[in-house]
Tab-separated table of C-alpha atoms and ligand atoms in Angstrom:
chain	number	residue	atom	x	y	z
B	1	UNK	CA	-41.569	-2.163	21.954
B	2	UNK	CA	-38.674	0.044	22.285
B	3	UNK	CA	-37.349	2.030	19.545
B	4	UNK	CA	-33.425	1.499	18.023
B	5	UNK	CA	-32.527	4.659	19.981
B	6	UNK	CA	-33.998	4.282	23.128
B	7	UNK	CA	-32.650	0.612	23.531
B	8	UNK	CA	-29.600	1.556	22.452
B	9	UNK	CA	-29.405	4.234	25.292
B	10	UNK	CA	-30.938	1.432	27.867
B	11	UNK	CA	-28.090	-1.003	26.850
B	12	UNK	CA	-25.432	2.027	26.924
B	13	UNK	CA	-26.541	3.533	30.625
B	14	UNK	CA	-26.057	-0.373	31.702
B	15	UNK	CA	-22.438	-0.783	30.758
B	16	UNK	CA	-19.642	0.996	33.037
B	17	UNK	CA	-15.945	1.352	31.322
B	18	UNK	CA	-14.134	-1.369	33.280
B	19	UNK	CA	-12.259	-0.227	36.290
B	20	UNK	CA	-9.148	-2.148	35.432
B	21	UNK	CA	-6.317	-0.241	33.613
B	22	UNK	CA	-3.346	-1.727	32.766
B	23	UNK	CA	0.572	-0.738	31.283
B	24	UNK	CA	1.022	-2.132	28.016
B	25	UNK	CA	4.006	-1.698	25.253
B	26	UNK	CA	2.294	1.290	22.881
B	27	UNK	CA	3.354	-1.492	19.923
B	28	UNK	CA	0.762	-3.985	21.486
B	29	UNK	CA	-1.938	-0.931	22.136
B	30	UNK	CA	-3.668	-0.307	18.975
B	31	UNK	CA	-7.227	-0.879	19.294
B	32	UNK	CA	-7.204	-0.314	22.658
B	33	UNK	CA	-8.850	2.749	24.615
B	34	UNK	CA	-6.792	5.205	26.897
B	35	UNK	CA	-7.874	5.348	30.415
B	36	UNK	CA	-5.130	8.579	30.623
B	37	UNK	CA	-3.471	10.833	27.978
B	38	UNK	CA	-0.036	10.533	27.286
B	39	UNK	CA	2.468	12.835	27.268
B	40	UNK	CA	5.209	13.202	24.842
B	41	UNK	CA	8.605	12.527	26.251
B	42	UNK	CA	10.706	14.696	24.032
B	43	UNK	CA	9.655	16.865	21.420
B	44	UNK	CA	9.713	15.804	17.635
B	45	UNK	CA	11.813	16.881	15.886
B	46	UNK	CA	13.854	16.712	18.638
B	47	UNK	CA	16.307	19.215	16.754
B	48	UNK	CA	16.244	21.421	13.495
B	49	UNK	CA	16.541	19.396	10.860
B	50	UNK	CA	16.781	19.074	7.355
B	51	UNK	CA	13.359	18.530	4.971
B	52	UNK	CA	15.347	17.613	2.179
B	53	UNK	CA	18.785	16.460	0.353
B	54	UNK	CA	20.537	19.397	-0.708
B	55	UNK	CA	23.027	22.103	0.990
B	56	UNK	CA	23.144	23.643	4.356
B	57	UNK	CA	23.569	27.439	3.663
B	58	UNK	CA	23.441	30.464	5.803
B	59	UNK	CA	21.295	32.854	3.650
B	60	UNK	CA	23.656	35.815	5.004
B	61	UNK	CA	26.523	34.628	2.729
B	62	UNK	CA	24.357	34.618	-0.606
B	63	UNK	CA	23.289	37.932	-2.321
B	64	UNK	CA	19.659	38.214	-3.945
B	65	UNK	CA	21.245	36.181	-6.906
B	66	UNK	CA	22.786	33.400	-4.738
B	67	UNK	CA	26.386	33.492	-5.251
B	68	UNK	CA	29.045	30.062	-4.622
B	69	UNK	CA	30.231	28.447	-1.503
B	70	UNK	CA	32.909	25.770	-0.706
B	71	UNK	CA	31.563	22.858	0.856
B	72	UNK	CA	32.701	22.167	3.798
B	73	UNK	CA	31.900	18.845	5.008
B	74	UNK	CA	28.933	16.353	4.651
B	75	UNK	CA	25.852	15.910	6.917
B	76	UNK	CA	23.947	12.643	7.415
B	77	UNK	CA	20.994	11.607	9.538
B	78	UNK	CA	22.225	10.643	12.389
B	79	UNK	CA	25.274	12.711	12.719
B	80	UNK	CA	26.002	15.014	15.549
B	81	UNK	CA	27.849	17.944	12.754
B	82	UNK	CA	30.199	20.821	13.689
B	83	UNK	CA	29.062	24.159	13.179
B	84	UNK	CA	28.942	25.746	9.846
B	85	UNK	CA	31.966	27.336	8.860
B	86	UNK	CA	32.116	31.044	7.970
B	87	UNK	CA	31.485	31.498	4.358
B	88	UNK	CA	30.534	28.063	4.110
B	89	UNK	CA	27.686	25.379	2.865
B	90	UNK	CA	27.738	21.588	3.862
B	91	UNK	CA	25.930	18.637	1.897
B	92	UNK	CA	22.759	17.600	4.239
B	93	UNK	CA	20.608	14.866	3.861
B	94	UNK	CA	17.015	14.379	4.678
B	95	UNK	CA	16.568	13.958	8.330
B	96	UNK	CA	20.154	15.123	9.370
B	97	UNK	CA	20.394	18.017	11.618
B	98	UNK	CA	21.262	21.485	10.979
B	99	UNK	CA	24.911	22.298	11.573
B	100	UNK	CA	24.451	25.079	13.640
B	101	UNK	CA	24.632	28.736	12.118
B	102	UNK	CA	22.709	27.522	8.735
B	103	UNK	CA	19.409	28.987	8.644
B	104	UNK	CA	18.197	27.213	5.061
B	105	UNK	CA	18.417	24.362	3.231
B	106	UNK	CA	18.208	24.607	-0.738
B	107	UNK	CA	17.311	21.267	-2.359
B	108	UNK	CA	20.047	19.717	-4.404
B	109	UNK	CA	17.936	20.105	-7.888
B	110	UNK	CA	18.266	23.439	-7.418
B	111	UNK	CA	22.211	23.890	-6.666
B	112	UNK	CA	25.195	23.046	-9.251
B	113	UNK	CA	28.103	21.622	-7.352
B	114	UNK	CA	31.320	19.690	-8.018
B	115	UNK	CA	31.594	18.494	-4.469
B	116	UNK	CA	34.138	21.355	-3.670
B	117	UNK	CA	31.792	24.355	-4.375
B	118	UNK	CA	28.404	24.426	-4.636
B	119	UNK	CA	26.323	27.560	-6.950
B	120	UNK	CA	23.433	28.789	-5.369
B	121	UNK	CA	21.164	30.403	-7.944
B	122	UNK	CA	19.203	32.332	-5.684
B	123	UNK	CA	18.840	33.065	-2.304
B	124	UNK	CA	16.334	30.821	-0.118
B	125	UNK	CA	14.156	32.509	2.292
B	126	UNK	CA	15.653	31.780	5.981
B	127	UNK	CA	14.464	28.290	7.359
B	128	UNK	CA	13.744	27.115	3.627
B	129	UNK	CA	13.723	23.174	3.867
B	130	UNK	CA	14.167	23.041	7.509
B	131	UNK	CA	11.664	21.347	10.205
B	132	UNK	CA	12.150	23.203	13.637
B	133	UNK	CA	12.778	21.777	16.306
B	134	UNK	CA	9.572	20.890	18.218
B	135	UNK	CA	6.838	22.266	15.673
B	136	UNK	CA	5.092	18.389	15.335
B	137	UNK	CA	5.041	18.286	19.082
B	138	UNK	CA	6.384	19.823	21.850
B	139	UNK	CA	8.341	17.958	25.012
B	140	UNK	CA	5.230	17.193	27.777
B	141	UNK	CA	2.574	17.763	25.143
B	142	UNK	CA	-0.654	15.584	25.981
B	143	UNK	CA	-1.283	13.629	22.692
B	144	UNK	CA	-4.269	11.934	22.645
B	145	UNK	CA	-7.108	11.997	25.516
B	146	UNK	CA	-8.607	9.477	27.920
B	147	UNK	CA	-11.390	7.675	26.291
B	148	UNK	CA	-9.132	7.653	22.582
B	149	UNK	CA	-9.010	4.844	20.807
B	150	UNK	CA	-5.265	3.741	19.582
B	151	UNK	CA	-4.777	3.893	16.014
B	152	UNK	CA	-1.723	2.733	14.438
B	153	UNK	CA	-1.377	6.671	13.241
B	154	UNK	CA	-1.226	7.279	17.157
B	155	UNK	CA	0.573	4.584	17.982
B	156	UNK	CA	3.624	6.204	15.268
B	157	UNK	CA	3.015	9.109	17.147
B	158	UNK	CA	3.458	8.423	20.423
B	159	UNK	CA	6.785	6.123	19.336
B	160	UNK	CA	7.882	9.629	17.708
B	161	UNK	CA	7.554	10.774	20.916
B	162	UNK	CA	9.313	8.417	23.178
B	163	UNK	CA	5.981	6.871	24.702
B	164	UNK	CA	7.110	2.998	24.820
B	165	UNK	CA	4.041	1.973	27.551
B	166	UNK	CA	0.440	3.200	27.738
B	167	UNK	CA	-2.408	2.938	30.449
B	168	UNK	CA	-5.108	1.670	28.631
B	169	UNK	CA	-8.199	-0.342	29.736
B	170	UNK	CA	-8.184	-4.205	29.558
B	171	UNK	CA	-10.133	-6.277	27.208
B	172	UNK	CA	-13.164	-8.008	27.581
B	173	UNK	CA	-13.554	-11.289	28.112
B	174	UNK	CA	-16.230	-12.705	26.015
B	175	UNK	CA	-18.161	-15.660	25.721
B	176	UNK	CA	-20.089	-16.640	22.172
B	177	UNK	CA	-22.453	-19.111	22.517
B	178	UNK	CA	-24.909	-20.587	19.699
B	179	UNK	CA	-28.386	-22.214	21.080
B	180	UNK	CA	-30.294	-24.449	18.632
B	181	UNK	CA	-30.759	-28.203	17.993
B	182	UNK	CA	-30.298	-27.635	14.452
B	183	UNK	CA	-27.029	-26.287	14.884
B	184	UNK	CA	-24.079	-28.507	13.482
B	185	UNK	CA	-19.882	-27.131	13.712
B	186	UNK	CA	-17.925	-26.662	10.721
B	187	UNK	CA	-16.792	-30.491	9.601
B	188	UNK	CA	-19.784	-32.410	10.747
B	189	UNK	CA	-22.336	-34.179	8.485
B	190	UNK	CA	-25.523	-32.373	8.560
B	191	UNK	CA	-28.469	-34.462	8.995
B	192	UNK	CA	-31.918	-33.987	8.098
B	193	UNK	CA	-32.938	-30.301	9.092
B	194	UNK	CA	-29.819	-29.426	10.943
B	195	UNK	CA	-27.922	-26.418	9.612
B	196	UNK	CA	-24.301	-24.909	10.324
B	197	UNK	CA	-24.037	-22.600	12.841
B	198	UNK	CA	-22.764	-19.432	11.372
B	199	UNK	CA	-23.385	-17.207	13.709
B	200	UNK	CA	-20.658	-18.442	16.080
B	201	UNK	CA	-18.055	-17.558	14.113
B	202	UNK	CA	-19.512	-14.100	12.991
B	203	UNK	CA	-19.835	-13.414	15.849
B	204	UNK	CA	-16.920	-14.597	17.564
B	205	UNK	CA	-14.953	-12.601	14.390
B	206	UNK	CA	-16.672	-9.040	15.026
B	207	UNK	CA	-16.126	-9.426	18.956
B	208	UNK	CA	-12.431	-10.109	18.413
B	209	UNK	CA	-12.168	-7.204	15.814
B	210	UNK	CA	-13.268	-4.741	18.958
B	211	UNK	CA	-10.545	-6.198	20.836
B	212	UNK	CA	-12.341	-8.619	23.025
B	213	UNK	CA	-10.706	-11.887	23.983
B	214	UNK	CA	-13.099	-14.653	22.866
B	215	UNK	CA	-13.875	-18.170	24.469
B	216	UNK	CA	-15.486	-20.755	22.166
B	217	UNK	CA	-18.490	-21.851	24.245
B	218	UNK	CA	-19.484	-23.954	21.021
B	219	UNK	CA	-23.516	-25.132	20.418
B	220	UNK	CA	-26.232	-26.377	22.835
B	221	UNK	CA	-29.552	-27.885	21.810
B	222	UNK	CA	-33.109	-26.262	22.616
B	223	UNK	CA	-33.198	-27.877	26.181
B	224	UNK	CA	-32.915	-26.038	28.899
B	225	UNK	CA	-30.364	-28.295	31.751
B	226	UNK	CA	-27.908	-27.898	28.651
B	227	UNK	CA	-28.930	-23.962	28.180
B	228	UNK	CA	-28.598	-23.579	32.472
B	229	UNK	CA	-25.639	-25.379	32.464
B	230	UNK	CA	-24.122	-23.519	29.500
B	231	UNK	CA	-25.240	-20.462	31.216
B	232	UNK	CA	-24.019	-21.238	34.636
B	233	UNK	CA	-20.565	-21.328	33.099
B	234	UNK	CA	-20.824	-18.274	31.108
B	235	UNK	CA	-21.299	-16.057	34.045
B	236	UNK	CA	-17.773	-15.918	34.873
B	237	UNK	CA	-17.148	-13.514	31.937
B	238	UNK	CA	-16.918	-10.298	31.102
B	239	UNK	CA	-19.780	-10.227	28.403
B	240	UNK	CA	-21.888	-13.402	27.084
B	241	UNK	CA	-23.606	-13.360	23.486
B	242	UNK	CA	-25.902	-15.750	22.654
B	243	UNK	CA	-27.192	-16.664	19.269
B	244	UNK	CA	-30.972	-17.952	19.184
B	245	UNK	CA	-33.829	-18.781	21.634
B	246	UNK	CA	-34.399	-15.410	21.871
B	247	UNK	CA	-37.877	-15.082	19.884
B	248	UNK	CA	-41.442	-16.044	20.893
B	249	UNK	CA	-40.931	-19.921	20.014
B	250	UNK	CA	-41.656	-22.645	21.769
B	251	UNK	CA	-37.806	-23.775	22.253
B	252	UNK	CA	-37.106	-19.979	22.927
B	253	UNK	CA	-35.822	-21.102	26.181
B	254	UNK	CA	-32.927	-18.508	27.098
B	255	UNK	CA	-34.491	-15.970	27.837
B	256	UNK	CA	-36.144	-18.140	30.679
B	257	UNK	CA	-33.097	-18.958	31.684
B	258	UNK	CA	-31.472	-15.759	31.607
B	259	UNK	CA	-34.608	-14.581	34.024
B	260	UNK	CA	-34.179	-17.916	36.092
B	261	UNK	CA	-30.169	-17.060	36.632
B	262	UNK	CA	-29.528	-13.813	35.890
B	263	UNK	CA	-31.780	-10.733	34.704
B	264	UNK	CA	-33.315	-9.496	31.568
B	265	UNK	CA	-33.214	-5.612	31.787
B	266	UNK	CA	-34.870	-5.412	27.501
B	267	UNK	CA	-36.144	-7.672	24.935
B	268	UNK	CA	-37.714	-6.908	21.992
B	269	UNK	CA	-36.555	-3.624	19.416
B	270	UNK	CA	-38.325	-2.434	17.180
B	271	UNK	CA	-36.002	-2.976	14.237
B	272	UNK	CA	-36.095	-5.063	10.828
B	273	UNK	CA	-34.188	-7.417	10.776
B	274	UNK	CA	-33.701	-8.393	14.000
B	275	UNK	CA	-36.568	-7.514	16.465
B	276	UNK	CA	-35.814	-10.058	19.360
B	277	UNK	CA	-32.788	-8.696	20.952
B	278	UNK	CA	-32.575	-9.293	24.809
B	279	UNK	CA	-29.913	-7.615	27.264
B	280	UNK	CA	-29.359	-8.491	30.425
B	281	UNK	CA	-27.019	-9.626	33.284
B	282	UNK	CA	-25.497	-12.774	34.386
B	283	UNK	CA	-23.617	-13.041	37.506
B	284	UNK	CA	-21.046	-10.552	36.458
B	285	UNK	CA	-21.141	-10.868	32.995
B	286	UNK	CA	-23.505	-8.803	30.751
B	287	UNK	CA	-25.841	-10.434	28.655
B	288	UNK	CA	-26.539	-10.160	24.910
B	289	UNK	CA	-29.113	-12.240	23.295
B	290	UNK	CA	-28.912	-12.184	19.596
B	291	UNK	CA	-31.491	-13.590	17.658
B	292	UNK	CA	-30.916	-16.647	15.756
B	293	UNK	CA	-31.345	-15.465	11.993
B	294	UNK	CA	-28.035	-14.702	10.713
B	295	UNK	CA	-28.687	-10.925	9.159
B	296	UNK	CA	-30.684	-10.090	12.274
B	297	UNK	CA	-27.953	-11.576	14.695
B	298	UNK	CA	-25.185	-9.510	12.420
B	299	UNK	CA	-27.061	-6.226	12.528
B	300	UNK	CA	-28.525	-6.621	16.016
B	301	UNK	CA	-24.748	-6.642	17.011
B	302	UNK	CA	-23.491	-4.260	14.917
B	303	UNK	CA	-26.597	-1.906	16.932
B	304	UNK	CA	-26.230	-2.741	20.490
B	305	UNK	CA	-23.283	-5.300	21.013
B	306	UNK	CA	-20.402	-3.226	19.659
B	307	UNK	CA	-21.260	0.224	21.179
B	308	UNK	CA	-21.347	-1.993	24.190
B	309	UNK	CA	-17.935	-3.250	24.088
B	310	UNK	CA	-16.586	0.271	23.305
B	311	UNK	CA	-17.801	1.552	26.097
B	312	UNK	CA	-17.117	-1.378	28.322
B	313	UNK	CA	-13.273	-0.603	26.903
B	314	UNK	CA	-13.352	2.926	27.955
B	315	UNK	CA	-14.526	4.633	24.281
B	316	UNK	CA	-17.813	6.151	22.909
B	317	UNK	CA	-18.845	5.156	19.486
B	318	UNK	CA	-21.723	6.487	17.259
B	319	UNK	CA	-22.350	4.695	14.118
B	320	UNK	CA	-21.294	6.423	10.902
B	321	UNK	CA	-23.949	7.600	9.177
B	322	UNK	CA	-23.819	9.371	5.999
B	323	UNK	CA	-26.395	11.082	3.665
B	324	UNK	CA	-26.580	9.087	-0.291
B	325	UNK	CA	-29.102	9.389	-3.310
B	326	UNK	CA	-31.186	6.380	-3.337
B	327	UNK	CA	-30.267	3.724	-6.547
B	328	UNK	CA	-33.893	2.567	-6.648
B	329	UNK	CA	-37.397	2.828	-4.718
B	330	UNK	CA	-38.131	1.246	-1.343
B	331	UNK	CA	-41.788	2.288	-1.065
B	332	UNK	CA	-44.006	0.825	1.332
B	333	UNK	CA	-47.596	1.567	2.741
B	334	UNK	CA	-46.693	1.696	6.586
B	335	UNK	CA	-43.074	1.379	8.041
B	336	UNK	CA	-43.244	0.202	11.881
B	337	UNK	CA	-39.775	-0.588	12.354
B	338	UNK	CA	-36.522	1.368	11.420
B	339	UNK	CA	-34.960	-1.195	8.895
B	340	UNK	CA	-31.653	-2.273	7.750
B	341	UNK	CA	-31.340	-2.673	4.213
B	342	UNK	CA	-28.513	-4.276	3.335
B	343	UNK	CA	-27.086	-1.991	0.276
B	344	UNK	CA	-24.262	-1.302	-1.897
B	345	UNK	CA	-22.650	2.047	-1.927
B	346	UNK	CA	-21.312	3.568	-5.165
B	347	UNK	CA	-19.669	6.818	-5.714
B	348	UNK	CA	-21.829	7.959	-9.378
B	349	UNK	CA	-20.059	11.324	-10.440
B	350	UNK	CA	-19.245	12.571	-6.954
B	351	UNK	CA	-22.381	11.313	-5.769
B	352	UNK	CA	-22.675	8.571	-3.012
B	353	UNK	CA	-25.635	6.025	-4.688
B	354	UNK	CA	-26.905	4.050	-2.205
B	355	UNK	CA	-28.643	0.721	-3.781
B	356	UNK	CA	-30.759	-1.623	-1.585
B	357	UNK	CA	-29.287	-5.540	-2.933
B	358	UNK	CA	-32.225	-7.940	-4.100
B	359	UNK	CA	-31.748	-10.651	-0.926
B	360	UNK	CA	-33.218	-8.965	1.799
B	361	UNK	CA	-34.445	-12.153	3.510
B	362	UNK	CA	-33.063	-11.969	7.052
B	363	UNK	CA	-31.669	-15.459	7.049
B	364	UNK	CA	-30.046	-14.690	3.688
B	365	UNK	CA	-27.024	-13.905	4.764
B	366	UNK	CA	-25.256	-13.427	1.012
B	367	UNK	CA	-26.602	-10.066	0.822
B	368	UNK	CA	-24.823	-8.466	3.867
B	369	UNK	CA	-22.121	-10.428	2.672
B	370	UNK	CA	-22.108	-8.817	-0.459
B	371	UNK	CA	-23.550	-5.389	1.035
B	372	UNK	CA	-21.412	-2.404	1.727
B	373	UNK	CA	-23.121	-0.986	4.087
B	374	UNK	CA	-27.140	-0.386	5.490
B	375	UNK	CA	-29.889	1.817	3.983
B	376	UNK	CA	-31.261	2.951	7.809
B	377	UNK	CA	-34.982	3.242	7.133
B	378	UNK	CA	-36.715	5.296	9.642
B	379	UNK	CA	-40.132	3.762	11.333
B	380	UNK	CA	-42.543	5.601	10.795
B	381	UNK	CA	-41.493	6.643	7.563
B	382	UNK	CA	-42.906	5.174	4.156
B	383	UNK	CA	-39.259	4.164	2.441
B	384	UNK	CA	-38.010	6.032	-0.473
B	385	UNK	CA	-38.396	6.613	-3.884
B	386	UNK	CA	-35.154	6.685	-6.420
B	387	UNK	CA	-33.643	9.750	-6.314
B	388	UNK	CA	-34.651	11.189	-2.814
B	389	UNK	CA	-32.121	11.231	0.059
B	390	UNK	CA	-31.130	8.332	2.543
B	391	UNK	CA	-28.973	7.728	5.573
B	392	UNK	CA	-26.648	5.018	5.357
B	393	UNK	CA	-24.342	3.046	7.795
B	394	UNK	CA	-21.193	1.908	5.453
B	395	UNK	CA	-20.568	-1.729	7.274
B	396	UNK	CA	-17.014	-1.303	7.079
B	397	UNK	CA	-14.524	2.209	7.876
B	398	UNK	CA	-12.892	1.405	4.520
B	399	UNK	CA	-15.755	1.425	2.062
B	400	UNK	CA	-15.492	-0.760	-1.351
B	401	UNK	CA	-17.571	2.339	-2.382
B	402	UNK	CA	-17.353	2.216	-6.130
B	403	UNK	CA	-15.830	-1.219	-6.482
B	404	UNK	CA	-17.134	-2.997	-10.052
B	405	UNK	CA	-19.843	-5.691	-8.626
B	406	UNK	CA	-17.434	-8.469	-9.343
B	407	UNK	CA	-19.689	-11.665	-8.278
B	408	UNK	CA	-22.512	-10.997	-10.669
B	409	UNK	CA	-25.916	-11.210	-8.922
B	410	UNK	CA	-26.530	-7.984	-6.696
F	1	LIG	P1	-34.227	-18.651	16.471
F	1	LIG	O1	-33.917	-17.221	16.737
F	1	LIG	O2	-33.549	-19.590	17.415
F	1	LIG	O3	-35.706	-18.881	16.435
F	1	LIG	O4	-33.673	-18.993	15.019
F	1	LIG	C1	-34.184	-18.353	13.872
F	1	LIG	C2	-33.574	-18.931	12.623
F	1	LIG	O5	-32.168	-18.770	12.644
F	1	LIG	C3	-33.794	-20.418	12.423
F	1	LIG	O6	-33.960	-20.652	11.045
F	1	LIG	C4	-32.511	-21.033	12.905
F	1	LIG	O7	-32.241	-22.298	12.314
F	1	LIG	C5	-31.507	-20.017	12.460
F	1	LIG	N1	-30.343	-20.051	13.328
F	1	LIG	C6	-30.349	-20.009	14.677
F	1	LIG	N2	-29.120	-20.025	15.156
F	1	LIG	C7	-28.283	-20.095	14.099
F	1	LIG	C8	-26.871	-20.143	13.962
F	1	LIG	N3	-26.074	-20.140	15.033
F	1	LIG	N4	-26.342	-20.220	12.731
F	1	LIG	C9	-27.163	-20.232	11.650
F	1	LIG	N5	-28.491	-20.166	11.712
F	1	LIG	C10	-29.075	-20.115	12.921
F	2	LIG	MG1	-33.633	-21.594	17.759
């Protein structure tokens, strides 16, 4: 069985960033990847400018001890001003630029004025208060790199700096697809042994949260003309996940049908929870199988599927992993897979606490809801005891570390 790392690398050297790059408004582009680096249009600030609200001065006319000027006119943002008078201040506001021949700004806390004449107390250093032109970024500056994904920090960059369109990769089309007689959609009566399918919509959540446009391809029983037929339609996509029929069962039918219509290049990781994984290829389309247990389906994803769709988009993505004390002991005689314990993160005086949560069942699915992030338990290894040091995968980039366990059980 292959380990988590080398099947991750199998699943990564089988994905190509799409070829297709496309102009889109930079306000429609966060979350997407840049297939080439834009450059600033004009520089930011565009012109000296003022820091604060306060006065205009140029530090030649004040002595050591400041001294008084008349004020000579009034500067706001967005004004194109005059140039400073001789023996003059102006009022400036935050923003507005420098009338040319001030070299300071001193903030208006700091200056006594009637509106005719303002008294400095002391003199400000030359380009007190001021933002120079260009010193954020500079005209034809590159500002992010191929390969970057947009945040909404770069996206108010590259606004700042007149970049209104962006070539960035297109998204995936994907196709979620849930296998299982059992399986009953939200609003139907469940009959006897039937449950809802939740992994549809988990799925179809964290594939739209990379960016990927997702198609609904609903739930098909254990029989495999539905599964081919499902199948044979799916192949027109981009990517296809599947939940279920993955494992060693006797209704496990798709990844017979994956072989029949497309090709199975892995099954099988050696992680807990979810060990059947399979990847593949359909038509066009690559193939996830996830298995059918909701945590393993979840994390199984979260391993393979969404490094997949970053680099599919043009990115590269390692999963965050951070050292933390361990709240309690994991101990166990022989380790053969690298787990996933589903955990919740606390900060303890400065100290990240990482605490494995009591439902650890791999169709319990309250625990990762409840978890903030994975306990990543190396094979091999024999767990933890409290105390000692563990790696942990926080499931979210903004961590409810510390956040009072609100819903009682843990
Ligand atoms: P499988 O991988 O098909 O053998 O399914 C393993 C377990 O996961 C069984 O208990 C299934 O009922 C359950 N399961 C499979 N698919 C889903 C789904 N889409 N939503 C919720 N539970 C599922
Ligand atoms: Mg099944």
């Amino acid at each position: 069985m292959l380990t988590l790392e080398d099947a991750r690398a199998r699943v990564l050297d089988g994905i190509q960033p799409t070829p297709d790059i496309e102009t889109i408004d930079t306000v429609e582009a966060a979350g997407r990847y840049l297939a080439e680096g834009p450059k600033a249009r004009v520089a930011s600030p565009a012109f000296d400018n003022s820091a604060m609200d306060g006065f205009a001065v140029r530090t030649a006319d004040l002595g050591e001890a400041g001294g008084e000027l008349p004020v000579a006119f009034t500067v706001a943002a967005g004004d194109d001003p005059e140039a400073l008078p001789s023996r003059g201040c102006t009022r400036i506001m935050t923003g507005a630029a420098l009338p040319a021949g001030a070299d300071a700004v001193v903030m208006q806390e700091q200056v006594e004025s009637d509106g005719e004449t303002a008294h400095f107390s002391a003199c400000p250093p030359a380009g007190n208060n001021i933002r120079q032109a260009g010193e954020d970024i500079r005209s034809g500056a590159e500002l992010a790199a191929a390969g970057e994904r947009v945040s909404p920090a770069l996206v108010s960059a590259l606004a700042t700096a007149g970049v209104a369109q962006l070539r960035v990769r297109r998204r995936p089309r994907a196709f979620v697809l849930a296998t299982g007689s059992e399986l009953r959609g939200p609003g139907e009566a469940l009959g006897p042994g039937e449950v809802y399918d939740s992994n549809r919509p988990a799925l179809a959540a964290l594939l739209r949260e990379l960016g990927a446009e997702v198609t609904d391809g609903g739930h098909v029983p254990d029989e495999l003309d539905a599964l081919r037929e499902a199948l044979r339609h799916a192949a027109g996509y981009d990517l296809v996940v599947t939940s279920g029929g993955v494992s060693v069962g006797e209704f496990d039918q798709v990844r017979r049908v994956l072989e029949e219509q497309g090709e199975i290049d892995l099954w099988k990781v050696a992680i807990k929870p979810g060990k059947p994984f399979a990847f593949g290829s359909l038509g066009g389309a690559h193939f996830f199988g996830m298995p059918g247990n909701p945590v393993s389906a979840l994390v199984t994803f979260q391993q393979f599927v969404r490094p997949a769709v970053i680099r599919w988009m043009g990115g590269a993505a390692d999963p965050l992993r951070l050292p933390a004390e361990a709240g309690n002991d994991f101990y166990r005689d022989a380790i053969s897979r690298t787990e996933f314990l589903r955990a919740r993160l606390q900060l303890v005086d400065g100290r990240l606490v990482a605490t494995p949560l009591s439902r650890q069942g791999s169709g319990m699915i309250t625990g990762l809801a409840r978890a903030h992030g994975f306990i990543v338990v190396a094979a091999g290894s024999h767990g933890f005891k409290a105390g000692e040091r563990v790696m942990v995968e926080p499931t979210s980039e903004w961590c409810r570390f510390g956040e009072p366990q609100s819903r009682g059980e843990e």
